[in-house]
Short mmCIF file of C-alpha atoms in Angstrom, two decimals:
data_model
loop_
_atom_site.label_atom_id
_atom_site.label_comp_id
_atom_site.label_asym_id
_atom_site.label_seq_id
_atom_site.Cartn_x
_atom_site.Cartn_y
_atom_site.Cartn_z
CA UNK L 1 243.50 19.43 166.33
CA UNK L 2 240.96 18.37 168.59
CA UNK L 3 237.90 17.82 166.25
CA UNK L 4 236.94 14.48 164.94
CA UNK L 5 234.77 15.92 162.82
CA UNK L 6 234.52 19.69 160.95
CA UNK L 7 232.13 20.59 158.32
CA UNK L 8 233.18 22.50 155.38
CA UNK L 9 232.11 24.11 152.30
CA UNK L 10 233.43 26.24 149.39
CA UNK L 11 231.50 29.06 147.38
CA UNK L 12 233.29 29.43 143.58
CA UNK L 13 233.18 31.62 140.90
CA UNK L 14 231.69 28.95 138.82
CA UNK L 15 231.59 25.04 138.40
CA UNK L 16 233.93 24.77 135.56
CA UNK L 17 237.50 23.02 136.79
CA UNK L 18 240.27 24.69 136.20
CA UNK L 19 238.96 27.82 135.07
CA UNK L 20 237.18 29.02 137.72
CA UNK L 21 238.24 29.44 141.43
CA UNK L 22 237.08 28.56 145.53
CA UNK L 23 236.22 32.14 146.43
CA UNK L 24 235.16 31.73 149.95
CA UNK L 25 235.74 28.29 152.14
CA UNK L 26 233.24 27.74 155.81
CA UNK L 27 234.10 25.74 158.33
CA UNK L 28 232.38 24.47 161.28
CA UNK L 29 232.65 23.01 164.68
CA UNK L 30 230.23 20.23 166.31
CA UNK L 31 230.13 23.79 168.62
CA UNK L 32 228.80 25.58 166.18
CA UNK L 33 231.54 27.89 165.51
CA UNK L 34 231.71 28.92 162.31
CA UNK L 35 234.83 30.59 160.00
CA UNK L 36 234.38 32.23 156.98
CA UNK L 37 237.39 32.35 155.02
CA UNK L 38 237.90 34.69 151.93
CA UNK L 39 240.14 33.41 149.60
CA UNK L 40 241.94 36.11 147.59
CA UNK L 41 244.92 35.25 144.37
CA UNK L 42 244.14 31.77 145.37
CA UNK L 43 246.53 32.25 148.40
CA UNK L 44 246.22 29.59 150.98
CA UNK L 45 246.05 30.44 154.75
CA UNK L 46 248.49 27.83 156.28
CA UNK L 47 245.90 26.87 158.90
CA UNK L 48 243.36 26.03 156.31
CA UNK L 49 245.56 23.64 155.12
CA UNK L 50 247.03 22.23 157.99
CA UNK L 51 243.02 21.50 158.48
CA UNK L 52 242.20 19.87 155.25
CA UNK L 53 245.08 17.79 155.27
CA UNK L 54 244.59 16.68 159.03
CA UNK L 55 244.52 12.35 158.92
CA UNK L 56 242.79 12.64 162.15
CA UNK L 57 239.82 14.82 161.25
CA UNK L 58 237.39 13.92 159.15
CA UNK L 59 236.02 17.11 156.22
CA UNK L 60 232.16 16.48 155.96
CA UNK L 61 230.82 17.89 152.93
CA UNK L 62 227.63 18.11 151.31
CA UNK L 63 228.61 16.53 147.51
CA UNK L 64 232.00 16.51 148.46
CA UNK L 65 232.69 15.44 145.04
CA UNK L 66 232.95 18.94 143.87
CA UNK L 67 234.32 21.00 146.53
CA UNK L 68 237.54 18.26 146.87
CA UNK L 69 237.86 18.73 143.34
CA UNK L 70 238.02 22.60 143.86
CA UNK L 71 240.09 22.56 146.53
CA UNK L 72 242.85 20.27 144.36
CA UNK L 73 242.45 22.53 141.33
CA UNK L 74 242.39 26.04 143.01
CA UNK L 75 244.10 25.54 146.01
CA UNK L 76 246.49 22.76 145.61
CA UNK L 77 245.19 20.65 148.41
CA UNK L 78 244.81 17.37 148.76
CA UNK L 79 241.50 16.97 151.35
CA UNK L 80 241.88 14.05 153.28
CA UNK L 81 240.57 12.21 154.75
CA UNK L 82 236.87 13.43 153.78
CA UNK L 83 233.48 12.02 153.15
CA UNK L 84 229.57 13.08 151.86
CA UNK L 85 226.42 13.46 153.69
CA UNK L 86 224.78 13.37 149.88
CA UNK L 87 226.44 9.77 149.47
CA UNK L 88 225.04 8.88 152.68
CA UNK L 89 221.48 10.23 152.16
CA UNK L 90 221.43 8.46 148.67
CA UNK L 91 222.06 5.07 149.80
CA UNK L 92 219.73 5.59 153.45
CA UNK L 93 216.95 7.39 152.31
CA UNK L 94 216.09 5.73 149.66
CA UNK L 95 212.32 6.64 150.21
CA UNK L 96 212.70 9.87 148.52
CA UNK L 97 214.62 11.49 145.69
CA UNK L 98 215.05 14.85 147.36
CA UNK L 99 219.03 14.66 148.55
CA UNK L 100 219.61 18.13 148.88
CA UNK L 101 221.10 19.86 152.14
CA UNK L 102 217.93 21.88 152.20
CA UNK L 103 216.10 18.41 152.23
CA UNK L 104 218.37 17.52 154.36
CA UNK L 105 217.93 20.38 157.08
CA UNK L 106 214.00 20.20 156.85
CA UNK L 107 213.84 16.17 157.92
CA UNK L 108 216.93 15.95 160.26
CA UNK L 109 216.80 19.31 162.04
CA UNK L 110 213.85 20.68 160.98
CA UNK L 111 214.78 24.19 159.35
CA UNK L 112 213.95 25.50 156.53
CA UNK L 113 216.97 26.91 154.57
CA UNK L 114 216.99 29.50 151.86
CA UNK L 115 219.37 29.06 148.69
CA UNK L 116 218.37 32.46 147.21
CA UNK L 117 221.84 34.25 147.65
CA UNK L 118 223.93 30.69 146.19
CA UNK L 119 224.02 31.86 142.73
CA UNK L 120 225.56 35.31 143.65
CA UNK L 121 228.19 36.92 142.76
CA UNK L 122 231.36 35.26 145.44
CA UNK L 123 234.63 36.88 144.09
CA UNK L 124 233.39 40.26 145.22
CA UNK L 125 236.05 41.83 147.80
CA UNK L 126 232.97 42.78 150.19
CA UNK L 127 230.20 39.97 150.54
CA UNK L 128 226.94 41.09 151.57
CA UNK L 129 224.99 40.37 155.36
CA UNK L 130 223.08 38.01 153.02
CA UNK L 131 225.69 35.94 151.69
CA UNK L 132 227.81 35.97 155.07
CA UNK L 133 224.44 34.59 156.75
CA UNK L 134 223.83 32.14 153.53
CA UNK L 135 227.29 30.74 153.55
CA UNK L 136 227.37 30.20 157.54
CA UNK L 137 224.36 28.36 157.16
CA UNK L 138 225.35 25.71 154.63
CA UNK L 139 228.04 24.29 157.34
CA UNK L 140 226.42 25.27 160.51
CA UNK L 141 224.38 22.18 161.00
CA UNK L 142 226.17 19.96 159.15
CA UNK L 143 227.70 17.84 161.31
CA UNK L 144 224.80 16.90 163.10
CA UNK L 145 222.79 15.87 159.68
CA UNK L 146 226.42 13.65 159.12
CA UNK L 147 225.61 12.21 162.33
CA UNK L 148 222.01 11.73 162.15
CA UNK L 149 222.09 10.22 158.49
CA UNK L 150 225.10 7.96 160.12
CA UNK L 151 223.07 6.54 162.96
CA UNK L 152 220.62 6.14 160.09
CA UNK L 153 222.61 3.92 158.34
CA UNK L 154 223.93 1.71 161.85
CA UNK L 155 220.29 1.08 162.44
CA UNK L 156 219.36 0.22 158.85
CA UNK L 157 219.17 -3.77 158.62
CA UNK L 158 221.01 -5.68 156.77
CA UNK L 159 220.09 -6.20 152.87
CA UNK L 160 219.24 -9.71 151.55
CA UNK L 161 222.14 -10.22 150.39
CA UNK L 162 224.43 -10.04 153.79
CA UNK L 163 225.78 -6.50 153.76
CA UNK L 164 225.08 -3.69 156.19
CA UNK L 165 224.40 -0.29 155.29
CA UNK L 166 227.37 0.59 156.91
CA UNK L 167 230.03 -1.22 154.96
CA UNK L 168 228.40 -0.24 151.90
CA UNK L 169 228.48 3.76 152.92
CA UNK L 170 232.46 2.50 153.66
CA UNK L 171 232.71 1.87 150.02
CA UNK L 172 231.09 4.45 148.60
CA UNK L 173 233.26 6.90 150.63
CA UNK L 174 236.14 5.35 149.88
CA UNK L 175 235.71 5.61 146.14
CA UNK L 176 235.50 9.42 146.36
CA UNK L 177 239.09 10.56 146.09
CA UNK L 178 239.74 8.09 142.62
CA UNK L 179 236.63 9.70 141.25
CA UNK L 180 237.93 13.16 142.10
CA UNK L 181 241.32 12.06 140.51
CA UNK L 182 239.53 10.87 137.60
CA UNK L 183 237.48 14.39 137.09
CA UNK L 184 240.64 16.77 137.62
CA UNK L 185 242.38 14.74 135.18
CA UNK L 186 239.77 15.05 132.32
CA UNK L 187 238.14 11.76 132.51
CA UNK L 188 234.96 13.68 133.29
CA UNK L 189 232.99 13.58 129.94
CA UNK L 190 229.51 13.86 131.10
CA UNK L 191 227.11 16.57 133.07
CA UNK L 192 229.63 19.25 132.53
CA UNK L 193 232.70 17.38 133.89
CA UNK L 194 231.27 16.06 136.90
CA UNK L 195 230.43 12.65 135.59
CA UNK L 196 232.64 9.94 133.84
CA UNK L 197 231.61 6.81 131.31
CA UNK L 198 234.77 5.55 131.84
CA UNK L 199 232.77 2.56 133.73
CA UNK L 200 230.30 2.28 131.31
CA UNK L 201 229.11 -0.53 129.08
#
C-alpha cells in the first residue's frame, strides 16, 4: 500500500452499538479516487481489511470515534492506526464552535456541502444518485482538510505553559482507541453510548 494517508467513512443503519450495522464504507485517495463499498450480511471484503488494518497508512476520519467503534462491532476490525480531523479542529480552531465537516469544507476548501440525504435510508440494496454523490462527498476532500487543519496546528505557537499544539493533538489521538474500547465494552453511559463518566469527579 502506497498511501500514507486514506480517508474513510461509514454510513449505518443507526448509531446504536451492537444493534445496528456499517451499511456502506468510502474511501479516498489524496488523488481523489473514491470507492464506495456496500456492505451486505456484514461480510468483509478482504481488501477492506487488509486497508484498515494497514500500520503504515494512516484512516482519517471525521469523529472517528464512532465509525472505529462500528467498524469493531459490525465488522470485526480493529482500525489502526487512525486519527480525527474533529479532534484536530477542536483543539486548533478554537475561535469557533462549529466543528462539523461541513464547517470544515466551507473554511478549508471553500465548498459548501449538503447533509440532506445523511439521515436516509443506507441498508437499501440500491442507493440512490443522491446518496452515491452524498457519501463520495463526505471523504472526497478529506484528506486535504486533515492536512490543512495539521499545518494549522505546526504553525500554532506554543501555549504558556510549554506545549505545542502538536504534541497535544499527539495525545488526543492517541487516546482514541482506549476510548473506543471503553464504548464497545459498555462503559459508555452518557449521550446515547458515545460518552463515558468513568473519568468523572
Amino acid at each position: 500500500l502506497k498511501e500514507a494517508e486514506v480517508a474513510v467513512d461509514t454510513e449505518l443503519h443507526g448509531l446504536k452499538l451492537f444493534r445496528d450495522e456499517i451499511c456502506l464504507v468510502q474511501i479516498c485517495d489524496d488523488k481523489n479516487n473514491v470507492s464506495l463499498i456496500k456492505i451486505k450480511n456484514n461480510k468483509i471484503p478482504k481488501n477492506l481489511k487488509t486497508l484498515m488494518t494497514a500500520p503504515n497508512v494512516i484512516k482519517v476520519f471525521h469523529f472517528a470515534l464512532t465509525d472505529v467503534a462500528f467498524f469493531k462491532t459490525s465488522l470485526n476490525i480493529n482500525v489502526n492506526p487512525f486519527c480525527c480531523t474533529k479532534v484536530m479542529s477542536k483543539l486548533v480552531r478554537t475561535y469557533t464552535q462549529n466543528h462539523g465537516l461541513k464547517d470544515l469544507f466551507f473554511e478549508l476548501i471553500g465548498l459548501e456541502i449538503s447533509k440532506e440525504q445523511q439521515q436516509t435510508n443506507w441498508s437499501q440494496l440500491n442507493l440512490t444518485d443522491k446518496q452515491l454523490k452524498y457519501a463520495a462527498m463526505d471523504v472526497l476532500e478529506l484528506i486535504k482538510i486533515y492536512r490543512g487543519l495539521k499545518t494549522m496546528i505546526d504553525n500554532r505557537p506554543k501555549l504558556s505553559s510549554g506545549a505545542t499544539m502538536k504534541e497535544l493533538n499527539a495525545k488526543a489521538q492517541g487516546m482514541l482507541p482506549g476510548m473506543v474500547d471503553l464504548l464497545v465494552n459498555g462503559y459508555g453511559d452518557k449521550n446515547g453510548g458515545w460518552e463515558t463518566s468513568l473519568f468523572s469527579h
